[in-house]
Short mmCIF file of C-alpha atoms and ligand atoms in Angstrom, two decimals:
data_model
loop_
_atom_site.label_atom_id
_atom_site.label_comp_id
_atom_site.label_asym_id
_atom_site.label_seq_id
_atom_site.Cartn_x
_atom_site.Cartn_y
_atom_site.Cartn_z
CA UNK A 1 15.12 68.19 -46.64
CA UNK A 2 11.93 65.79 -47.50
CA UNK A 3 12.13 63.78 -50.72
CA UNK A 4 8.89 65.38 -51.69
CA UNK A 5 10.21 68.97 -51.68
CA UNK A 6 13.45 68.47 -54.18
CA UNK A 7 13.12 70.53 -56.78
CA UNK A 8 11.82 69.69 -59.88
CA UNK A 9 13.55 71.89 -62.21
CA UNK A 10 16.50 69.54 -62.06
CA UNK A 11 18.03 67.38 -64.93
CA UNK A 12 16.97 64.19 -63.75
CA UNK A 13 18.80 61.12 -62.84
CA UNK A 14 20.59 62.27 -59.89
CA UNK A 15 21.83 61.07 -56.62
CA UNK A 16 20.68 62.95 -53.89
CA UNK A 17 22.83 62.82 -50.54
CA UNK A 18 21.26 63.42 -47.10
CA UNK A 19 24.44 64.98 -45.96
CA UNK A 20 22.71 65.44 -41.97
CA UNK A 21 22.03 61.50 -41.72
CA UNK A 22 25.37 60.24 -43.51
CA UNK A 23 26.64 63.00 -40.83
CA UNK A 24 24.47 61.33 -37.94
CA UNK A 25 25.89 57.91 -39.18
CA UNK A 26 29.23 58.46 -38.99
CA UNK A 27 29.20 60.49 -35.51
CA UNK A 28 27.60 57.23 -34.26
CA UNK A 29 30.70 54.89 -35.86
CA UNK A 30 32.59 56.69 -34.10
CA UNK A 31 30.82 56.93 -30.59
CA UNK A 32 30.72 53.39 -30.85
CA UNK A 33 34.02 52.28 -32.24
CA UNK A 34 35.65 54.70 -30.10
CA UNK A 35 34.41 53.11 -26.88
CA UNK A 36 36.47 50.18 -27.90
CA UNK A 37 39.77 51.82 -29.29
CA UNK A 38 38.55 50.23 -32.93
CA UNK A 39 40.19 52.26 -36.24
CA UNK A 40 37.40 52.46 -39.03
CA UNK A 41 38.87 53.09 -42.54
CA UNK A 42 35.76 54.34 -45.17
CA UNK A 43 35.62 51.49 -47.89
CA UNK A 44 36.04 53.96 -51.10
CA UNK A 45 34.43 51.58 -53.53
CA UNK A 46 31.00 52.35 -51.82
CA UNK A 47 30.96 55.80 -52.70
CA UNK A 48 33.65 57.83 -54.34
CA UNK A 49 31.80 61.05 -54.85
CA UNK A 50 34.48 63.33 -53.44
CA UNK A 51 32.01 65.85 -51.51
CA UNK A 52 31.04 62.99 -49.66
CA UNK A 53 34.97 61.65 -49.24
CA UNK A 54 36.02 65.17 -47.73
CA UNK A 55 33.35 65.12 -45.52
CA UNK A 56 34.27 61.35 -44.50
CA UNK A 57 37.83 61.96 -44.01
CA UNK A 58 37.39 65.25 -42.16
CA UNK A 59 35.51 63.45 -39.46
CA UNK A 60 39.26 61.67 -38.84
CA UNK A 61 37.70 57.87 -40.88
CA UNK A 62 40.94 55.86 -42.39
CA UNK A 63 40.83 54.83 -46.36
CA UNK A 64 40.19 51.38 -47.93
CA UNK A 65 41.18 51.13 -51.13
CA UNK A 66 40.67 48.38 -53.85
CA UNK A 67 42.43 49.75 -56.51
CA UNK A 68 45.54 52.59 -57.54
CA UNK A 69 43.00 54.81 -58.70
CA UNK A 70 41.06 54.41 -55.11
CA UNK A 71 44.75 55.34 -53.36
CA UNK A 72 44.96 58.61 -55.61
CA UNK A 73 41.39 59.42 -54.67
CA UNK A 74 41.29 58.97 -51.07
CA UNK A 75 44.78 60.87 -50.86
CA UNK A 76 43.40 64.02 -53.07
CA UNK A 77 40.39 63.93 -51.03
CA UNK A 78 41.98 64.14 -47.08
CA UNK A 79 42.46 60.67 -45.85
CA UNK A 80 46.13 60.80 -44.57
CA UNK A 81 48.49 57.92 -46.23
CA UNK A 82 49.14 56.40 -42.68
CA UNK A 83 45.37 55.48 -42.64
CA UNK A 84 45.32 54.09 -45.77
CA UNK A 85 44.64 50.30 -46.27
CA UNK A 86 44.62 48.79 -49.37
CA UNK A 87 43.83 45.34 -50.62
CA UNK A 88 42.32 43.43 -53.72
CA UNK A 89 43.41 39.97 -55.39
CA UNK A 90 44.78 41.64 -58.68
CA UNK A 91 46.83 44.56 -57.77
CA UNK A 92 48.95 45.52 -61.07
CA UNK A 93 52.66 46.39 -60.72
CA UNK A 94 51.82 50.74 -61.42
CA UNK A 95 49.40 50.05 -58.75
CA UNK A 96 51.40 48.54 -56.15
CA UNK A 97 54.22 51.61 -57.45
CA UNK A 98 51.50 54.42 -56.58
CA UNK A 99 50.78 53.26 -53.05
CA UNK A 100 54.64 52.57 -52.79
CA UNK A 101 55.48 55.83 -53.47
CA UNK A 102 52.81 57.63 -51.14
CA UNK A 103 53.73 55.49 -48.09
CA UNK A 104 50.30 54.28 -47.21
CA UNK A 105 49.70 52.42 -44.11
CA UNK A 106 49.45 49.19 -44.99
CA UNK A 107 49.13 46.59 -47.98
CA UNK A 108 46.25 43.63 -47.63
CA UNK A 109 47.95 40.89 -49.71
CA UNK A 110 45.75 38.00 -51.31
CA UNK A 111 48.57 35.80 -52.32
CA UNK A 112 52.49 34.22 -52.04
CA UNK A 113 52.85 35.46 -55.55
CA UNK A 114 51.45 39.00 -54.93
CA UNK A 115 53.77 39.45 -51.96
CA UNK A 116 56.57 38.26 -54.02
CA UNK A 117 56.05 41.13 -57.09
CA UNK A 118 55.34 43.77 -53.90
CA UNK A 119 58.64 42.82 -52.69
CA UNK A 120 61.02 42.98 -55.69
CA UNK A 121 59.03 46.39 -56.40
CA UNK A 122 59.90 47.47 -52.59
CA UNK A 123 63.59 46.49 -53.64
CA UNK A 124 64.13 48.21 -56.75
CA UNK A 125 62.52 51.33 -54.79
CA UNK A 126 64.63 51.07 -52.02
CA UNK A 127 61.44 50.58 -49.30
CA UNK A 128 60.15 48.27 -46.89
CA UNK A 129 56.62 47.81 -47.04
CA UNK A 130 54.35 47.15 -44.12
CA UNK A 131 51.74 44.32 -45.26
CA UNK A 132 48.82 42.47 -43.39
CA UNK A 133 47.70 39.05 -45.01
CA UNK A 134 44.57 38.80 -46.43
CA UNK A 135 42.84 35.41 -44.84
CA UNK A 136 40.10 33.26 -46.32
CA UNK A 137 38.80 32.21 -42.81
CA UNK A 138 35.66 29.74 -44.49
CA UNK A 139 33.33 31.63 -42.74
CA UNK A 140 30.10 31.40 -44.17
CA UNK A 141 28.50 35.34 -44.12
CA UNK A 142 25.22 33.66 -45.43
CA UNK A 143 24.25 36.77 -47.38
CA UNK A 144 24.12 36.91 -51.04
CA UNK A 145 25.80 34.36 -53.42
CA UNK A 146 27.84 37.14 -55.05
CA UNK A 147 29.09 39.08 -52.07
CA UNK A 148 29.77 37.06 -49.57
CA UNK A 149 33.85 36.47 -49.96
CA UNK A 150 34.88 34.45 -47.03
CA UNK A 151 34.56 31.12 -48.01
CA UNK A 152 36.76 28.61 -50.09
CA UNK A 153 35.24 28.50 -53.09
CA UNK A 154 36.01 32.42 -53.54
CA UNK A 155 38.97 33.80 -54.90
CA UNK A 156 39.76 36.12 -51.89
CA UNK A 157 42.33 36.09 -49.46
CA UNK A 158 44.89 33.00 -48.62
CA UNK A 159 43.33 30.25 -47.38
CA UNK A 160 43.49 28.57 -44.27
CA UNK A 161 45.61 25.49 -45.07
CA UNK A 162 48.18 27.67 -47.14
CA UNK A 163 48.75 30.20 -44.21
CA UNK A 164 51.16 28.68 -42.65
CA UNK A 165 53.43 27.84 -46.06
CA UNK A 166 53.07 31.97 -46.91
CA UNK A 167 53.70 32.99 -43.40
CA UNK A 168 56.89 30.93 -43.64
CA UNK A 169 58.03 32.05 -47.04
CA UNK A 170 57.15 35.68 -46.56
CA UNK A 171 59.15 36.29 -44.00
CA UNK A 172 62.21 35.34 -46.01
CA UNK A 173 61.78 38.57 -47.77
CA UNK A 174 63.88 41.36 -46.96
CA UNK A 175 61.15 44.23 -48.19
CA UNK A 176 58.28 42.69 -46.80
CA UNK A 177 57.13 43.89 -42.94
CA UNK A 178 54.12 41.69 -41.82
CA UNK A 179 52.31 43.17 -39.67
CA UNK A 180 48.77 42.21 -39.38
CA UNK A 181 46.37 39.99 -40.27
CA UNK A 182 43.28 40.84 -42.59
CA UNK A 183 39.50 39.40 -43.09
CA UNK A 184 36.54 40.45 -45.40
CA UNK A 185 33.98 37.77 -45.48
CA UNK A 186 30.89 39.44 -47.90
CA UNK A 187 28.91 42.48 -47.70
CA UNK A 188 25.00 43.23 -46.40
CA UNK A 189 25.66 41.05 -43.46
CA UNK A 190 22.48 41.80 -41.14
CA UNK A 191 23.43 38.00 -38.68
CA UNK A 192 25.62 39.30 -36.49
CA UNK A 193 26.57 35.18 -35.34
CA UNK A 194 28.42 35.57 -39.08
CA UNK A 195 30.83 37.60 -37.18
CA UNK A 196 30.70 35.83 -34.20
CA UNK A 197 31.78 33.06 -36.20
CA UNK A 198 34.67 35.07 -37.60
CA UNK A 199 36.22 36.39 -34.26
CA UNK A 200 36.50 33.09 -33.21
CA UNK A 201 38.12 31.61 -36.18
CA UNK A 202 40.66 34.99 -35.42
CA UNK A 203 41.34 33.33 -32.16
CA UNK A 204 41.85 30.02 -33.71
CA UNK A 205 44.48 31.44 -35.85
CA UNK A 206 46.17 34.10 -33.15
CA UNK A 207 46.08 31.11 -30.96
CA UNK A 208 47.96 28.62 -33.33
CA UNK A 209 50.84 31.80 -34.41
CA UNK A 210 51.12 32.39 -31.14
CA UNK A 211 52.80 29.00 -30.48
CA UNK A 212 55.31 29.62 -33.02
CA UNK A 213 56.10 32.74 -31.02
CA UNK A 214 54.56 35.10 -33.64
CA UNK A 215 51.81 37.99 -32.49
CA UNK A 216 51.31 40.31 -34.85
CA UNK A 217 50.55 44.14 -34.15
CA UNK A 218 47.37 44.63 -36.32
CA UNK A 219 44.06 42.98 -36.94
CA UNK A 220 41.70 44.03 -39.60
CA UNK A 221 38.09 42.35 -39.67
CA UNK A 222 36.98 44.04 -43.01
CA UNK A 223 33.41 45.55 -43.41
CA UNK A 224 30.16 43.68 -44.35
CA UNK A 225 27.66 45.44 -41.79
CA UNK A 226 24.73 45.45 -43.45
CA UNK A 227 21.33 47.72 -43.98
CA UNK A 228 17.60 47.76 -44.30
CA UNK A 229 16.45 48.20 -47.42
CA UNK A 230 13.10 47.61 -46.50
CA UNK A 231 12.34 50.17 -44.15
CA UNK A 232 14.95 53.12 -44.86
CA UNK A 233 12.92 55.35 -43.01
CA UNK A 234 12.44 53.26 -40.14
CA UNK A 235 15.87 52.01 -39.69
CA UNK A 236 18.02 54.95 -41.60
CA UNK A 237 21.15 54.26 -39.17
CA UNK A 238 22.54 50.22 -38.87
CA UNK A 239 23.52 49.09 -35.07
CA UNK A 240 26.53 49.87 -35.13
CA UNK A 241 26.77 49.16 -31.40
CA UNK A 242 26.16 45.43 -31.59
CA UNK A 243 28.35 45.13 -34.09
CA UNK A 244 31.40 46.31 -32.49
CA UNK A 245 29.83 44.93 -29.40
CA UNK A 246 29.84 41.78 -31.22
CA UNK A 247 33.85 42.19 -31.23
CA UNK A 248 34.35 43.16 -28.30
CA UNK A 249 32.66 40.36 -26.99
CA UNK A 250 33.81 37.76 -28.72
CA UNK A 251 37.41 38.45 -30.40
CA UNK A 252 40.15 38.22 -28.20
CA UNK A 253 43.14 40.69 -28.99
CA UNK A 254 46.85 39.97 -27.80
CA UNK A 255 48.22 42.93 -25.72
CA UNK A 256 48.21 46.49 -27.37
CA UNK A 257 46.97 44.35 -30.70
CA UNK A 258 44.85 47.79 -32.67
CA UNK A 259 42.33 46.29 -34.38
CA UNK A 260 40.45 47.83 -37.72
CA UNK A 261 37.12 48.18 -39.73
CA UNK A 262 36.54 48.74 -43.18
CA UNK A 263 32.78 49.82 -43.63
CA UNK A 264 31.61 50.56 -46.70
CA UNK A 265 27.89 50.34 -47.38
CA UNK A 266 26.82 50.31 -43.77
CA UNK A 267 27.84 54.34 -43.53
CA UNK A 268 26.78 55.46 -47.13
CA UNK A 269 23.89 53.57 -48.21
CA UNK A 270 21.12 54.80 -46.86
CA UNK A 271 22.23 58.61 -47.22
CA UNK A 272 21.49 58.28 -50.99
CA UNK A 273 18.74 57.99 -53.34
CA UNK A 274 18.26 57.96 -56.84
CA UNK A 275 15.78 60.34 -58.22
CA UNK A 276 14.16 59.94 -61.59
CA UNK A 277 11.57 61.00 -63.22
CA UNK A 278 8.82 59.45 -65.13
CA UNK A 279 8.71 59.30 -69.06
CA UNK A 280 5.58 57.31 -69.73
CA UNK A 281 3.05 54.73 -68.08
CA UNK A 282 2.90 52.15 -70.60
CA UNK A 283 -0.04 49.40 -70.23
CA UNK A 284 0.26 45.79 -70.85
CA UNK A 285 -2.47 43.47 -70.55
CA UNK A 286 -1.70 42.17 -67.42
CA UNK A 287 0.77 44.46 -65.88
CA UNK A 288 1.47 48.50 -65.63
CA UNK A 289 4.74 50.12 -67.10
CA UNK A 290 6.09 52.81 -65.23
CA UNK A 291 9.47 53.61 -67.21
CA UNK A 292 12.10 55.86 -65.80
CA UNK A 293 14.84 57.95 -66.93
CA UNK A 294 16.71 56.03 -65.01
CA UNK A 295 18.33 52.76 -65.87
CA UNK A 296 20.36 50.15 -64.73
CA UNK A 297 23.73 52.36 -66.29
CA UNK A 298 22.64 54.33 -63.11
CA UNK A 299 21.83 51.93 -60.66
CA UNK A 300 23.17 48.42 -61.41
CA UNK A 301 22.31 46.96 -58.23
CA UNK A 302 18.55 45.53 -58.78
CA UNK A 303 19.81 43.59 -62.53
CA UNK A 304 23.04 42.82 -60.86
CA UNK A 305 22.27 41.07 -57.73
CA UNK A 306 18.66 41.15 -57.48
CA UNK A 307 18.90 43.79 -55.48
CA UNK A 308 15.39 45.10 -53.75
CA UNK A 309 15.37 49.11 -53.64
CA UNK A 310 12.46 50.53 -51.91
CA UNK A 311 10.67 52.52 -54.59
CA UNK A 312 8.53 55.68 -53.67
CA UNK A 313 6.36 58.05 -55.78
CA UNK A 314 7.39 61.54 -54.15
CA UNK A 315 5.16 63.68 -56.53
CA UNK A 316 2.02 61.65 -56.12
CA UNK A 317 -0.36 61.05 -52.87
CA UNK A 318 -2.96 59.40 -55.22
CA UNK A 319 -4.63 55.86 -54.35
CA UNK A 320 -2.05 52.99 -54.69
CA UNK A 321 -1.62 50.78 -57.77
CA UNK A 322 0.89 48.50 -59.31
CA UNK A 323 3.56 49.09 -61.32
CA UNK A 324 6.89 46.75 -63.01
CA UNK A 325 9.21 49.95 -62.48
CA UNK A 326 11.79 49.87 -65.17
CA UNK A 327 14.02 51.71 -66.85
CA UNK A 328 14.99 52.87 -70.88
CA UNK A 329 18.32 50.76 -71.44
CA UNK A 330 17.53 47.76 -73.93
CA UNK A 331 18.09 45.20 -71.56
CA UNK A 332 14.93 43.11 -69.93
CA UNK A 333 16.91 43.24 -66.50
CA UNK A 334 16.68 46.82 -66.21
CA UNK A 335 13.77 46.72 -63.97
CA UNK A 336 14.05 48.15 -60.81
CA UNK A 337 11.11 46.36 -59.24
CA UNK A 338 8.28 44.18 -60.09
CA UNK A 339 4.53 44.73 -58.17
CA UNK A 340 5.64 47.85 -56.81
CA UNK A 341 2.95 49.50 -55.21
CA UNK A 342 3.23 53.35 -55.71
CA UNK A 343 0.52 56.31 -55.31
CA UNK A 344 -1.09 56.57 -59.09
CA UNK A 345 2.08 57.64 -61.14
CA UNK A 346 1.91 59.82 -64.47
CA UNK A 347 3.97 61.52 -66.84
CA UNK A 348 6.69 63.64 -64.73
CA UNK A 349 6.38 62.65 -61.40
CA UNK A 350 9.70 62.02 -59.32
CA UNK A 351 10.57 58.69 -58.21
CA UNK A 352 12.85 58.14 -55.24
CA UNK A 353 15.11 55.07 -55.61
CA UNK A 354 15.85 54.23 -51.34
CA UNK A 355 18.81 53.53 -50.02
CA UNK A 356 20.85 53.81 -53.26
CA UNK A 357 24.27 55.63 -51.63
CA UNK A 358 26.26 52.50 -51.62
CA UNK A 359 27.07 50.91 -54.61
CA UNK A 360 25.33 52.96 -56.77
CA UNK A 361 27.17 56.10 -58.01
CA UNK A 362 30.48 54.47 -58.14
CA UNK A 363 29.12 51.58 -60.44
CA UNK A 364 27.17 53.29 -62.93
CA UNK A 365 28.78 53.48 -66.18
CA UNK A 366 27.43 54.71 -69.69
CA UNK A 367 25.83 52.06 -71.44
CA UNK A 368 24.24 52.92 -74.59
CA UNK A 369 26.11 56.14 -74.38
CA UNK A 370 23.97 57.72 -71.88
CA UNK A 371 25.07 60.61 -69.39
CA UNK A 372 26.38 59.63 -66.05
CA UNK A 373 24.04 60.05 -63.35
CA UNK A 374 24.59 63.59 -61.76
CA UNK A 375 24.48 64.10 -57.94
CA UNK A 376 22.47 66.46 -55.16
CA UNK A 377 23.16 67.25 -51.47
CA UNK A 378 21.11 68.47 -48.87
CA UNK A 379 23.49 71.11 -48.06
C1 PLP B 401 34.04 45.98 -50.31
C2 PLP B 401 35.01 45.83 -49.22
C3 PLP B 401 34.72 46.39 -47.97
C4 PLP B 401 33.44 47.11 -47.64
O1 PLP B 401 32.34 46.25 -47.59
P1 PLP B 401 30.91 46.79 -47.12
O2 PLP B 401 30.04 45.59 -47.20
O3 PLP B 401 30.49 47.86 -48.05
O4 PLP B 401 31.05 47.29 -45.71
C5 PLP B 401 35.68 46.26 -46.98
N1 PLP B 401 36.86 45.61 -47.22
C6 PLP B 401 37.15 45.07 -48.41
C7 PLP B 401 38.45 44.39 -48.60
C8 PLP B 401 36.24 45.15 -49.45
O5 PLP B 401 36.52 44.59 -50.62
#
């Protein structure tokens, strides 16, 4: 379905889901992950809405979770608990209980002191839990100040000159299974030499355990894939072929090693928008008001990070003008966009927030009480 021709007799904010291209997307993951053996696990945090989970899982996608309440959600919506990875530098005890309990795949641990509390919980449950470590690998991603994660001023992951002292004590304890190794190094990564960089710190790594007589069966290289937000129409689908090109290229697995993905934004984003109508044109003396019903409760992305959103007019095809775009919330960094161009706006039109699918329905909350943003699919 076109933007232009949603209806317009619907309570507005909503996300609206292009269920044939998030469809298209992931058929082309797979094609091209598949070529290479690679296991892709669907990075819940992106997108929780369960329509689009079931669809996710059905295609056969893995789960990665961030949090107890991700496990539960990724089980209830079809992932099986043997593809279910989960990882995060805070993981409370009930947490680490849950994904106990419903046998998941496999634990990515940020810390010594993490694996310790996941090991006396393994013992007093009787289990023994399979974990991968979490490494800091001080890869620069060069994205975004607050999402990249792979570097050593972060708070993610163990870091390089500690690995070694946590390999060493881990494997003292009796509950604990290692059995991979795990990277994540930021998020709306378009430089594909960012991963580049990363296999080859992998190698560094497998190279130097391998001395010690250690090889490990797993190998997880996170998510981070990025998308256009400039041109969503353009560019709807990310390359996912020189990405896990880039890999296979350049990452050099020890016999039978499986190695993993955990993409998050690069299969959701651009599937969503955020629709919205207009409540009022307001004029200032220098600059146009066009304010939405939506805010940044429904789309934190743009006062969050700075995010740009391509911004469209889909009821207008009037001459182009400038507008700030903003939205109701009593905040001045609800603004979606300064100098937007859009066709003449008034009173009611429909305004398409681009490439909104990631990040967008699972972090709006409601701020000054308002209703949380509803959602729409194409079929
Ligand atoms: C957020 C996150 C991902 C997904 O990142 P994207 O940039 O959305 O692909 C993958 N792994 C971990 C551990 C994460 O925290």
């Amino acid at each position: 379905m076109q933007l232009s021709s949603l209806p317009s007799n619907i309570q507005t904010p909503y996300y609206y889901y292009n269920i044939e291209l998030l469809e298209e997307t992931l058929r082309l993951v797979l094609d091209e992950s598949k070529r290479y053996n690679y296991h892709v696990h669907y990075a819940i945090k992106a997108n929780a809405n369960p329509v689009l989970l079931k669809l996710i899982s059905g295609q056969g996608f893995g789960a990665d979770c961030v949090s107890g309440n991700e496990v539960s959600c990724a089980l209830e919506c079809g992932f099986p608990a043997n593809q279910v990875v989960y990882a995060g530098v805070g993981k409370s005890d009930q947490e680490i209980e849950l994904a106990l309990k419903n046998d998941i795949f496999c634990f990515n641990c940020e810390s010594l002191p993490e694996i310790e509390v996941i090991n006396e919980i393994a013992q007093r449950m009787d289990k023994k839990v399979r974990i991968a470590i979490r490494v800091n690998p001080n890869v620069d991603a060069h994205t975004h100040h607050y999402i990249t994660t792979g570097i050593e001023e972060n708070k993610f992951g163990v870091y390089l000159y500690d690995l070694e002292h946590v390999i060493t004590e881990l494997v003292k304890l009796p509950h604990i299974e290692l059995i991979g190794l795990h990277f994540h190094i930021g998020s709306q990564i378009t430089d594909m030499t960012a991963f580049r960089g990363l296999c080859i710190r992998a190698n560094e790594i497998q190279a130097k355990m391998k001395e010690k007589g250690m090889v490990l069966p797993h190998i997880n290289f996170g998510g981070g894939l990025g998308i256009d937000y400039q041109s969503p129409e353009t560019n709807p689908i990310p390359d996912f072929k020189a990405y896990f090109e880039t890999f296979a290229k350049f990452f050099e697995p020890q016999p039978n090693q499986q190695i993993h993905f955990e993409l998050g934004r690069s299969i959701i984003a651009q599937c969503g928008s955020l629709i919205s109508k207009v409540l009022y044109i307001k004029e200032g003396k220098k600059r146009k008001f066009a304010i939405l019903d939506a805010g940044m409760n429904d789309l934190l992305r743009p006062a969050l990070y700075q995010a740009y959103h391509k911004i469209e007019n889909i009821s207008s095809d009037k001459l182009e003008e400038k507008y700030d775009v903003v939205g109701p919330i009593c905040e001045s960094s609800d603004c979606f966009g300064k100098d937007i161009t859009l066709n003449a706006t008034q009173r009611g039109d429909m305004i398409a927030i681009r490439s909104a699918g990631a990040y967008g329905e699972t972090m709006a909350s409601r701020y000054n009480l308002r209703n949380l943003p509803q959602s729409l699919f194409s079929k």
